[in-house]
mmCIF file of C-alpha atoms and ligand atoms in Angstrom:
data_model
loop_
_atom_site.group_PDB
_atom_site.id
_atom_site.type_symbol
_atom_site.label_atom_id
_atom_site.label_comp_id
_atom_site.label_asym_id
_atom_site.label_seq_id
_atom_site.Cartn_x
_atom_site.Cartn_y
_atom_site.Cartn_z
ATOM 1 C CA MET A 1 150.041 81.448 136.294
ATOM 2 C CA SER A 2 153.363 82.898 137.398
ATOM 3 C CA LYS A 3 153.714 84.547 140.784
ATOM 4 C CA PHE A 4 154.346 87.810 138.921
ATOM 5 C CA PHE A 5 150.975 88.059 137.177
ATOM 6 C CA SER A 6 149.171 91.287 138.055
ATOM 7 C CA GLU A 7 146.363 91.105 140.628
ATOM 8 C CA LYS A 8 144.100 92.879 138.186
ATOM 9 C CA TYR A 9 144.272 90.087 135.618
ATOM 10 C CA LYS A 10 144.459 86.990 137.760
ATOM 11 C CA ASP A 11 140.756 86.085 137.410
ATOM 12 C CA LEU A 12 140.580 86.983 133.728
ATOM 13 C CA VAL A 13 139.060 84.301 131.485
ATOM 14 C CA PRO A 14 140.442 85.060 128.017
ATOM 15 C CA TYR A 15 138.452 84.853 124.800
ATOM 16 C CA THR A 16 138.608 81.450 123.100
ATOM 17 C CA PRO A 17 139.208 81.901 119.377
ATOM 18 C CA GLY A 18 137.852 79.300 116.951
ATOM 19 C CA GLU A 19 140.180 76.417 116.151
ATOM 20 C CA GLN A 20 142.912 77.155 113.586
ATOM 21 C CA PRO A 21 144.284 73.676 112.878
ATOM 22 C CA THR A 22 147.583 73.259 111.049
ATOM 23 C CA GLU A 23 147.886 69.493 111.060
ATOM 24 C CA PHE A 24 144.971 68.561 108.821
ATOM 25 C CA ARG A 25 143.148 70.312 105.989
ATOM 26 C CA TYR A 26 139.599 70.654 107.183
ATOM 27 C CA ILE A 27 136.744 72.239 105.306
ATOM 28 C CA LYS A 28 136.907 75.210 107.604
ATOM 29 C CA LEU A 29 133.509 76.671 108.399
ATOM 30 C CA ASN A 30 134.236 77.714 111.997
ATOM 31 C CA THR A 31 135.630 81.267 112.043
ATOM 32 C CA ASN A 32 133.638 83.131 109.397
ATOM 33 C CA GLU A 33 136.552 83.584 107.027
ATOM 34 C CA SER A 34 135.927 84.143 103.334
ATOM 35 C CA PRO A 35 136.363 81.116 101.078
ATOM 36 C CA PHE A 36 137.762 83.481 98.439
ATOM 37 C CA ALA A 37 141.344 84.760 98.187
ATOM 38 C CA PRO A 38 141.878 88.481 98.712
ATOM 39 C CA SER A 39 141.619 90.734 95.667
ATOM 40 C CA PRO A 40 144.604 90.247 93.306
ATOM 41 C CA ILE A 41 145.251 94.008 93.630
ATOM 42 C CA ALA A 42 145.423 93.693 97.438
ATOM 43 C CA GLU A 43 147.820 90.770 97.076
ATOM 44 C CA LYS A 44 150.081 92.651 94.651
ATOM 45 C CA TYR A 45 150.225 95.771 96.826
ATOM 46 C CA ALA A 46 151.024 93.690 99.920
ATOM 47 C CA LYS A 47 153.872 91.928 98.062
ATOM 48 C CA ASP A 48 155.284 95.257 96.909
ATOM 49 C CA ALA A 49 155.047 96.666 100.448
ATOM 50 C CA ALA A 50 157.046 93.706 101.775
ATOM 51 C CA CYS A 51 160.133 95.236 100.114
ATOM 52 C CA ASP A 52 159.987 98.203 102.504
ATOM 53 C CA LEU A 53 159.551 96.359 105.766
ATOM 54 C CA GLN A 54 162.705 97.915 107.195
ATOM 55 C CA LEU A 55 160.664 101.106 107.586
ATOM 56 C CA TYR A 56 157.895 101.741 110.097
ATOM 57 C CA SER A 57 154.393 102.013 108.709
ATOM 58 C CA ASP A 58 152.542 105.346 108.510
ATOM 59 C CA PRO A 59 150.867 105.727 111.928
ATOM 60 C CA GLU A 60 148.254 108.031 110.382
ATOM 61 C CA CYS A 61 147.475 105.499 107.594
ATOM 62 C CA ARG A 62 146.995 108.552 105.333
ATOM 63 C CA GLU A 63 146.476 106.865 101.975
ATOM 64 C CA LEU A 64 144.190 104.209 103.408
ATOM 65 C CA VAL A 65 142.209 106.785 105.384
ATOM 66 C CA LYS A 66 141.849 109.004 102.287
ATOM 67 C CA LYS A 67 140.600 106.127 100.101
ATOM 68 C CA SER A 68 138.176 104.795 102.680
ATOM 69 C CA ALA A 69 136.877 108.241 103.658
ATOM 70 C CA GLU A 70 136.030 108.790 99.966
ATOM 71 C CA TYR A 71 134.379 105.380 99.810
ATOM 72 C CA PHE A 72 132.205 105.970 102.886
ATOM 73 C CA GLY A 73 131.488 109.650 102.206
ATOM 74 C CA VAL A 74 133.082 110.873 105.450
ATOM 75 C CA ASP A 75 135.991 113.181 106.284
ATOM 76 C CA ALA A 76 139.499 111.848 106.917
ATOM 77 C CA ASP A 77 139.253 112.788 110.614
ATOM 78 C CA GLU A 78 136.087 110.697 110.975
ATOM 79 C CA ILE A 79 137.819 107.353 110.426
ATOM 80 C CA ILE A 80 140.426 105.323 112.325
ATOM 81 C CA PHE A 81 142.160 102.082 111.332
ATOM 82 C CA THR A 82 143.086 99.337 113.776
ATOM 83 C CA ASN A 83 144.598 95.868 113.963
ATOM 84 C CA GLY A 84 141.384 94.014 113.118
ATOM 85 C CA SER A 85 138.125 95.307 114.544
ATOM 86 C CA ASP A 86 138.828 93.512 117.834
ATOM 87 C CA ASP A 87 141.445 96.218 118.366
ATOM 88 C CA ILE A 88 138.974 99.085 117.989
ATOM 89 C CA LEU A 89 136.359 97.316 120.116
ATOM 90 C CA ASN A 90 138.940 97.065 122.889
ATOM 91 C CA PHE A 91 139.800 100.749 122.386
ATOM 92 C CA ALA A 92 136.097 101.586 122.709
ATOM 93 C CA PHE A 93 135.904 99.768 126.057
ATOM 94 C CA MET A 94 139.061 101.615 127.164
ATOM 95 C CA ALA A 95 137.921 105.031 125.955
ATOM 96 C CA PHE A 96 134.194 105.080 126.641
ATOM 97 C CA CYS A 97 133.525 102.752 129.594
ATOM 98 C CA ASP A 98 134.370 102.883 133.272
ATOM 99 C CA LYS A 99 132.629 102.446 136.604
ATOM 100 C CA ASN A 100 130.385 105.434 135.866
ATOM 101 C CA ARG A 101 129.727 104.347 132.293
ATOM 102 C CA PRO A 102 129.147 100.592 132.442
ATOM 103 C CA ALA A 103 128.801 98.563 129.251
ATOM 104 C CA VAL A 104 125.655 96.822 128.079
ATOM 105 C CA PHE A 105 125.111 94.231 125.364
ATOM 106 C CA ALA A 106 122.909 91.253 124.543
ATOM 107 C CA ASP A 107 123.334 87.949 126.419
ATOM 108 C CA ILE A 108 123.871 86.142 123.125
ATOM 109 C CA THR A 109 126.332 88.173 121.084
ATOM 110 C CA TYR A 110 130.027 88.447 120.284
ATOM 111 C CA GLY A 111 131.876 86.612 123.062
ATOM 112 C CA PHE A 112 134.692 89.148 123.159
ATOM 113 C CA TYR A 113 132.520 91.934 124.675
ATOM 114 C CA PRO A 114 132.460 90.493 128.224
ATOM 115 C CA VAL A 115 136.191 89.704 127.947
ATOM 116 C CA PHE A 116 137.026 93.303 126.966
ATOM 117 C CA ALA A 117 134.821 94.516 129.816
ATOM 118 C CA GLU A 118 136.594 92.283 132.357
ATOM 119 C CA PHE A 119 140.008 93.141 130.956
ATOM 120 C CA ASN A 120 139.330 96.861 131.340
ATOM 121 C CA GLY A 121 137.654 96.543 134.737
ATOM 122 C CA VAL A 122 134.338 97.737 133.310
ATOM 123 C CA PRO A 123 131.067 96.611 134.934
ATOM 124 C CA TYR A 124 128.625 95.244 132.371
ATOM 125 C CA GLU A 125 125.068 94.091 131.956
ATOM 126 C CA GLU A 126 123.820 91.452 129.538
ATOM 127 C CA ILE A 127 120.281 91.946 128.253
ATOM 128 C CA PRO A 128 118.620 88.702 127.152
ATOM 129 C CA LEU A 129 117.578 88.357 123.545
ATOM 130 C CA ARG A 130 113.974 87.253 123.084
ATOM 131 C CA ASP A 131 113.231 83.516 122.756
ATOM 132 C CA ASP A 132 113.496 83.819 118.974
ATOM 133 C CA PHE A 133 116.959 85.471 119.391
ATOM 134 C CA THR A 134 115.763 88.864 118.172
ATOM 135 C CA MET A 135 116.808 91.914 120.143
ATOM 136 C CA ASP A 136 114.378 93.426 122.621
ATOM 137 C CA VAL A 137 115.061 96.989 121.493
ATOM 138 C CA GLU A 138 112.863 98.618 124.175
ATOM 139 C CA LYS A 139 115.298 97.354 126.823
ATOM 140 C CA PHE A 140 118.084 99.463 125.242
ATOM 141 C CA ILE A 141 116.071 102.689 125.034
ATOM 142 C CA GLY A 142 117.425 105.421 127.311
ATOM 143 C CA ILE A 143 119.519 102.917 129.252
ATOM 144 C CA ASN A 144 122.327 105.311 130.235
ATOM 145 C CA LYS A 145 125.181 102.897 129.577
ATOM 146 C CA THR A 146 127.716 102.416 126.789
ATOM 147 C CA ILE A 147 125.918 100.126 124.356
ATOM 148 C CA PHE A 148 127.534 97.494 122.137
ATOM 149 C CA ILE A 149 125.394 96.036 119.335
ATOM 150 C CA ALA A 150 126.677 93.563 116.786
ATOM 151 C CA ASN A 151 124.625 94.126 113.634
ATOM 152 C CA PRO A 152 124.112 91.572 112.181
ATOM 153 C CA ASN A 153 124.434 89.838 115.514
ATOM 154 C CA ALA A 154 126.851 86.961 116.044
ATOM 155 C CA PRO A 155 126.435 84.040 116.340
ATOM 156 C CA THR A 156 122.775 84.345 115.303
ATOM 157 C CA GLY A 157 123.239 86.269 112.028
ATOM 158 C CA ILE A 158 120.017 88.192 112.732
ATOM 159 C CA ALA A 159 120.117 91.855 111.644
ATOM 160 C CA LEU A 160 118.406 94.789 113.278
ATOM 161 C CA PRO A 161 116.758 97.298 110.889
ATOM 162 C CA LEU A 162 118.521 100.657 110.774
ATOM 163 C CA THR A 163 115.411 102.418 112.117
ATOM 164 C CA GLU A 164 115.689 100.326 115.296
ATOM 165 C CA VAL A 165 119.427 100.975 115.603
ATOM 166 C CA GLU A 166 118.695 104.686 115.231
ATOM 167 C CA ARG A 167 116.031 104.555 117.952
ATOM 168 C CA ILE A 168 118.664 103.191 120.354
ATOM 169 C CA ILE A 169 121.225 105.824 119.340
ATOM 170 C CA SER A 170 118.815 108.772 119.603
ATOM 171 C CA SER A 171 117.454 107.673 122.984
ATOM 172 C CA ASN A 172 120.931 107.530 124.556
ATOM 173 C CA PRO A 173 122.455 110.924 123.710
ATOM 174 C CA ASP A 174 124.738 110.909 126.767
ATOM 175 C CA ASN A 175 126.311 107.556 125.975
ATOM 176 C CA ILE A 176 128.235 106.072 123.100
ATOM 177 C CA VAL A 177 126.515 103.414 121.036
ATOM 178 C CA VAL A 178 128.994 101.116 119.307
ATOM 179 C CA VAL A 179 127.520 99.353 116.291
ATOM 180 C CA ASP A 180 129.798 96.451 115.406
ATOM 181 C CA GLU A 181 129.234 95.850 111.689
ATOM 182 C CA ALA A 182 131.760 93.061 111.142
ATOM 183 C CA TYR A 183 129.224 91.253 108.930
ATOM 184 C CA VAL A 184 127.191 94.157 107.538
ATOM 185 C CA ASP A 185 128.326 93.733 103.910
ATOM 186 C CA PHE A 186 126.496 90.434 103.591
ATOM 187 C CA GLY A 187 123.015 91.959 103.743
ATOM 188 C CA ALA A 188 122.348 94.311 106.679
ATOM 189 C CA GLU A 189 121.898 98.102 106.674
ATOM 190 C CA SER A 190 124.925 100.088 107.814
ATOM 191 C CA ALA A 191 124.681 102.893 110.365
ATOM 192 C CA VAL A 192 127.659 104.771 108.822
ATOM 193 C CA SER A 193 125.243 107.239 107.192
ATOM 194 C CA LEU A 194 124.140 108.331 110.693
ATOM 195 C CA ILE A 195 127.520 109.510 111.955
ATOM 196 C CA HIS A 196 126.883 113.112 110.869
ATOM 197 C CA LYS A 197 123.533 113.097 112.653
ATOM 198 C CA TYR A 198 124.660 111.667 116.024
ATOM 199 C CA ASP A 199 127.759 112.533 118.028
ATOM 200 C CA ASN A 200 127.338 109.407 120.197
ATOM 201 C CA LEU A 201 127.662 106.809 117.410
ATOM 202 C CA LEU A 202 130.720 104.684 116.656
ATOM 203 C CA VAL A 203 130.446 102.204 113.786
ATOM 204 C CA THR A 204 133.125 99.512 113.538
ATOM 205 C CA GLN A 205 133.808 97.356 110.498
ATOM 206 C CA THR A 206 136.468 94.947 109.308
ATOM 207 C CA PHE A 207 138.309 93.798 106.178
ATOM 208 C CA SER A 208 138.430 90.285 107.684
ATOM 209 C CA LYS A 209 135.218 88.890 106.239
ATOM 210 C CA SER A 210 133.773 90.550 103.130
ATOM 211 C CA ARG A 211 137.197 91.636 101.859
ATOM 212 C CA SER A 212 138.870 88.273 102.556
ATOM 213 C CA MET A 213 141.638 89.692 104.755
ATOM 214 C CA ALA A 214 141.226 87.976 108.142
ATOM 215 C CA GLY A 215 144.914 87.074 108.186
ATOM 216 C CA ALA A 216 145.999 90.662 107.526
ATOM 217 C CA ARG A 217 144.172 92.130 110.568
ATOM 218 C CA LEU A 218 142.530 95.330 109.375
ATOM 219 C CA GLY A 219 139.543 96.916 111.074
ATOM 220 C CA PHE A 220 138.279 100.456 111.369
ATOM 221 C CA GLY A 221 135.848 102.787 113.043
ATOM 222 C CA VAL A 222 133.758 105.645 111.683
ATOM 223 C CA ALA A 223 132.372 108.365 113.973
ATOM 224 C CA CYS A 224 132.371 112.124 114.546
ATOM 225 C CA LYS A 225 135.873 113.570 114.781
ATOM 226 C CA GLU A 226 135.826 113.973 118.568
ATOM 227 C CA ILE A 227 135.191 110.242 119.083
ATOM 228 C CA ILE A 228 137.917 109.394 116.564
ATOM 229 C CA GLN A 229 140.260 111.744 118.407
ATOM 230 C CA ASP A 230 139.592 109.907 121.703
ATOM 231 C CA LEU A 231 140.246 106.563 120.045
ATOM 232 C CA ASN A 232 143.472 107.917 118.573
ATOM 233 C CA THR A 233 144.549 109.053 122.031
ATOM 234 C CA VAL A 234 144.190 105.442 123.189
ATOM 235 C CA ARG A 235 145.859 104.102 120.034
ATOM 236 C CA TYR A 236 148.840 106.458 120.267
ATOM 237 C CA SER A 237 149.187 105.524 123.939
ATOM 238 C CA THR A 238 149.436 101.816 123.192
ATOM 239 C CA ASN A 239 150.662 101.058 119.666
ATOM 240 C CA PRO A 240 150.613 103.782 116.982
ATOM 241 C CA TYR A 241 152.045 101.372 114.380
ATOM 242 C CA ASN A 242 149.195 98.896 114.816
ATOM 243 C CA ILE A 243 148.704 98.587 111.033
ATOM 244 C CA ASN A 244 151.737 97.076 109.362
ATOM 245 C CA ARG A 245 152.903 98.114 105.897
ATOM 246 C CA MET A 246 151.682 95.017 104.049
ATOM 247 C CA THR A 247 148.240 95.168 105.615
ATOM 248 C CA MET A 248 147.910 98.864 104.874
ATOM 249 C CA ALA A 249 148.863 98.288 101.245
ATOM 250 C CA ALA A 250 146.491 95.330 100.948
ATOM 251 C CA GLY A 251 143.687 97.460 102.378
ATOM 252 C CA ILE A 252 144.291 100.137 99.748
ATOM 253 C CA GLY A 253 144.277 97.463 97.037
ATOM 254 C CA ALA A 254 141.036 95.960 98.366
ATOM 255 C CA LEU A 255 139.348 99.371 98.216
ATOM 256 C CA GLU A 256 140.434 99.711 94.584
ATOM 257 C CA ASP A 257 138.687 96.468 93.714
ATOM 258 C CA ASN A 258 135.091 97.006 94.738
ATOM 259 C CA LYS A 259 133.669 94.873 91.956
ATOM 260 C CA TYR A 260 135.541 91.849 93.320
ATOM 261 C CA PHE A 261 134.222 92.628 96.804
ATOM 262 C CA PHE A 262 130.589 93.073 95.680
ATOM 263 C CA ASP A 263 130.688 89.900 93.569
ATOM 264 C CA ASN A 264 132.027 87.863 96.502
ATOM 265 C CA CYS A 265 129.369 89.234 98.876
ATOM 266 C CA LYS A 266 126.680 88.359 96.325
ATOM 267 C CA MET A 267 128.065 84.833 96.000
ATOM 268 C CA ILE A 268 128.017 84.351 99.782
ATOM 269 C CA ALA A 269 124.388 85.507 99.938
ATOM 270 C CA LYS A 270 123.514 83.041 97.162
ATOM 271 C CA ASN A 271 125.314 80.165 98.900
ATOM 272 C CA ARG A 272 123.675 81.134 102.212
ATOM 273 C CA LEU A 273 120.223 80.807 100.667
ATOM 274 C CA TRP A 274 121.058 77.459 99.101
ATOM 275 C CA THR A 275 122.530 76.094 102.359
ATOM 276 C CA THR A 276 119.622 77.379 104.466
ATOM 277 C CA ASN A 277 117.106 75.639 102.212
ATOM 278 C CA GLU A 278 119.099 72.390 102.186
ATOM 279 C CA LEU A 279 119.506 72.394 105.986
ATOM 280 C CA ARG A 280 115.777 72.996 106.474
ATOM 281 C CA ARG A 281 115.089 70.081 104.124
ATOM 282 C CA LEU A 282 117.294 67.925 106.414
ATOM 283 C CA GLY A 283 115.253 68.884 109.494
ATOM 284 C CA PHE A 284 117.299 71.794 110.807
ATOM 285 C CA THR A 285 115.907 74.974 112.298
ATOM 286 C CA VAL A 286 117.932 77.781 110.712
ATOM 287 C CA LEU A 287 117.739 81.392 111.897
ATOM 288 C CA ASP A 288 117.342 84.032 109.176
ATOM 289 C CA SER A 289 120.876 85.313 108.665
ATOM 290 C CA GLN A 290 122.180 88.457 106.989
ATOM 291 C CA ALA A 291 125.786 87.447 107.738
ATOM 292 C CA ASN A 292 128.338 85.078 106.169
ATOM 293 C CA PHE A 293 127.299 82.342 108.589
ATOM 294 C CA ILE A 294 124.131 80.634 109.708
ATOM 295 C CA PHE A 295 123.058 79.412 113.111
ATOM 296 C CA ALA A 296 121.306 76.067 112.970
ATOM 297 C CA LYS A 297 120.033 73.304 115.227
ATOM 298 C CA HIS A 298 118.728 69.921 114.296
ATOM 299 C CA ASN A 299 115.284 68.896 115.416
ATOM 300 C CA SER A 300 116.534 65.611 116.939
ATOM 301 C CA LEU A 301 120.375 65.533 117.123
ATOM 302 C CA GLY A 302 122.295 67.665 119.648
ATOM 303 C CA GLY A 303 124.594 70.549 118.681
ATOM 304 C CA GLU A 304 127.766 69.126 120.204
ATOM 305 C CA PHE A 305 127.129 65.718 118.672
ATOM 306 C CA ILE A 306 126.788 67.232 115.199
ATOM 307 C CA TYR A 307 129.900 69.392 115.729
ATOM 308 C CA LYS A 308 131.972 66.314 116.735
ATOM 309 C CA GLU A 309 130.605 64.113 113.952
ATOM 310 C CA LEU A 310 131.378 66.776 111.357
ATOM 311 C CA LYS A 311 134.874 67.309 112.762
ATOM 312 C CA SER A 312 135.671 63.605 112.651
ATOM 313 C CA ARG A 313 134.709 63.722 108.963
ATOM 314 C CA GLY A 314 136.901 66.736 108.172
ATOM 315 C CA ILE A 315 134.422 69.618 108.505
ATOM 316 C CA LEU A 316 134.893 72.241 111.221
ATOM 317 C CA VAL A 317 131.967 74.326 112.440
ATOM 318 C CA ARG A 318 131.684 76.373 115.648
ATOM 319 C CA HIS A 319 129.835 75.045 118.706
ATOM 320 C CA PHE A 320 129.364 77.250 121.773
ATOM 321 C CA ASP A 321 129.129 75.601 125.151
ATOM 322 C CA LYS A 322 126.531 78.038 126.461
ATOM 323 C CA GLU A 323 123.224 76.807 127.855
ATOM 324 C CA ARG A 324 120.885 78.887 125.680
ATOM 325 C CA ILE A 325 122.566 78.011 122.399
ATOM 326 C CA LYS A 326 124.115 74.599 123.034
ATOM 327 C CA ASP A 327 121.796 72.873 120.533
ATOM 328 C CA TYR A 328 123.063 75.118 117.742
ATOM 329 C CA ASN A 329 126.137 75.269 115.554
ATOM 330 C CA ARG A 330 127.404 78.347 113.761
ATOM 331 C CA ILE A 331 128.314 77.438 110.202
ATOM 332 C CA THR A 332 130.347 79.775 108.011
ATOM 333 C CA ILE A 333 129.095 80.141 104.453
ATOM 334 C CA GLY A 334 131.856 78.989 102.143
ATOM 335 C CA SER A 335 132.101 78.154 98.460
ATOM 336 C CA ILE A 336 129.296 76.132 96.916
ATOM 337 C CA TYR A 337 131.618 73.095 96.863
ATOM 338 C CA GLN A 338 132.195 73.394 100.614
ATOM 339 C CA MET A 339 128.465 73.805 101.200
ATOM 340 C CA GLU A 340 127.670 70.755 99.072
ATOM 341 C CA ALA A 341 130.208 68.725 101.055
ATOM 342 C CA LEU A 342 128.615 69.918 104.299
ATOM 343 C CA ILE A 343 125.091 68.973 103.216
ATOM 344 C CA GLU A 344 126.210 65.601 101.881
ATOM 345 C CA THR A 345 128.093 64.810 105.120
ATOM 346 C CA LEU A 346 125.187 65.928 107.301
ATOM 347 C CA GLY A 347 122.892 63.709 105.217
ATOM 348 C CA ILE A 348 125.149 60.724 105.978
ATOM 349 C CA ILE A 349 125.319 61.565 109.717
ATOM 350 C CA LEU A 350 121.538 61.865 109.899
ATOM 351 C CA GLU A 351 121.055 58.586 108.019
ATOM 352 C CA GLU A 352 123.413 56.797 110.435
ATOM 353 C CA ASN A 353 121.616 58.202 113.479
ATOM 354 C CA LYS A 354 117.986 57.721 112.498
HETATM 355 N N1 LIG B 1 132.874 91.565 115.744
HETATM 356 C C1 LIG B 1 132.258 90.393 115.582
HETATM 357 C C2 LIG B 1 130.799 90.318 115.839
HETATM 358 C C3 LIG B 1 132.991 89.266 115.195
HETATM 359 O O1 LIG B 1 132.385 88.080 115.052
HETATM 360 C C4 LIG B 1 134.375 89.385 114.950
HETATM 361 C C5 LIG B 1 135.179 88.189 114.469
HETATM 362 N N2 LIG B 1 135.573 87.306 115.414
HETATM 363 C C6 LIG B 1 134.965 90.631 115.159
HETATM 364 C C7 LIG B 1 134.192 91.706 115.536
HETATM 365 C C8 LIG B 1 136.444 90.853 115.022
HETATM 366 O O2 LIG B 1 136.934 90.535 113.790
HETATM 367 P P1 LIG B 1 138.360 91.112 113.302
HETATM 368 O O3 LIG B 1 139.172 91.429 114.534
HETATM 369 O O4 LIG B 1 138.917 90.027 112.486
HETATM 370 O O5 LIG B 1 138.042 92.360 112.542
#
C-alpha cells in the first residue's frame, strides 16, 4: 500500500475473481462462462463497430435499450445498461444503501456483495441459509433493509420460486429489493414481470453467461423509471460511456439471435442433468441447480483436494475457502466434451484415492 492510499479504503479486502490463466489451456469450468462462442450476428456487429472506435459510444445506449425494452416488454426508461452486471450491483449499493439503509443478503451468496458494501461504507447483515442451502425467506420478510438476492443463488445454483421472491418484495415496500438474475436464463423464474407492480424492485441481468459475452462486459437493470433515473444519476456521475461501441453492437446482435441463445441455454440444461447424474454415480452430493454451474462435494474426498487434483490434470473448477462450503466445488457446465473429460478425470482421481 502506498502512503497516499485513502483512509477510507485502507482496510478494504477486494473481491478475488476466479483464475484466468494465460499460460496453459485448461478445461475452464471455474468462472461460469459459456462454452459456446457468442452469436455470429453479435460477432459481426462488434467487428463492424470496431471501425468507429475513434468516436465515443452512445451514453444513452438508445438502440440497445430499444431492442431490449421490446424484448422484456418494458418501456425504454425502465432499463439501464452497465459494464457487466457487477457495475449495476455497485451502483445499487451506491444509490440505495447507506448508514440508514443497511444492506442484507445471505451468508452464502455472491462474494462481491460484502465487497461492494465495504467499498461504499455500507453496514450489512448476512442471513444464514438453512443447512440445505435453501433461503430462509421468513428472515427477509419486512426486514427494513436494502435486500440483495441472487436468484438462482451463487455458488449453490438453487433457485427461489417467484412467489417467494414476490413475498419478500411486497413485505418491504420502503426498501429496494435487488434480484440479481445473472443465471436466470438457465432455468429459474425471472422477476422482470413484477417491475410494473412494485416500485421497490430492481432486477439485474447480464449478457456474460447465457449470451456468451463475459469478455464484452454487458449487464443491465430493469425497474420502475424512478429507480432507473437514480441509477443513471450515479452512472452519469462516474462513467457515462461505460458501454463501449463494440459491446453495444454485440449486445444488439445477441438480441437479434434469440434462437441461438435459447438453443444454448437448452444445451446447458441438458449437460447439467447429465453431469449431475454422473457425479452422483461417483459418490458426489450435488445441489439441485437452475444455473450454468453445479455445487458438489464428494462423500469422502475434500473439496480443496479435488480442486487441486483436477487443476494438476488440466481442469479448473472454483473452490471457496469458506468454512461452511469448503467441502464443495463450484463446477461450470460446459460442452458435453468438457463434461465427459471432467467425469473421466474425477473417476481416475477417485480410483487412485480409494
Ligand atoms: N451476479 C452473480 C451472482 C455472479 O455470479 C456474477 C458473475 N461473477 C455477476 C453477478 C456479475 O457478472 P457480470 O459482471 O459478468 O455481469
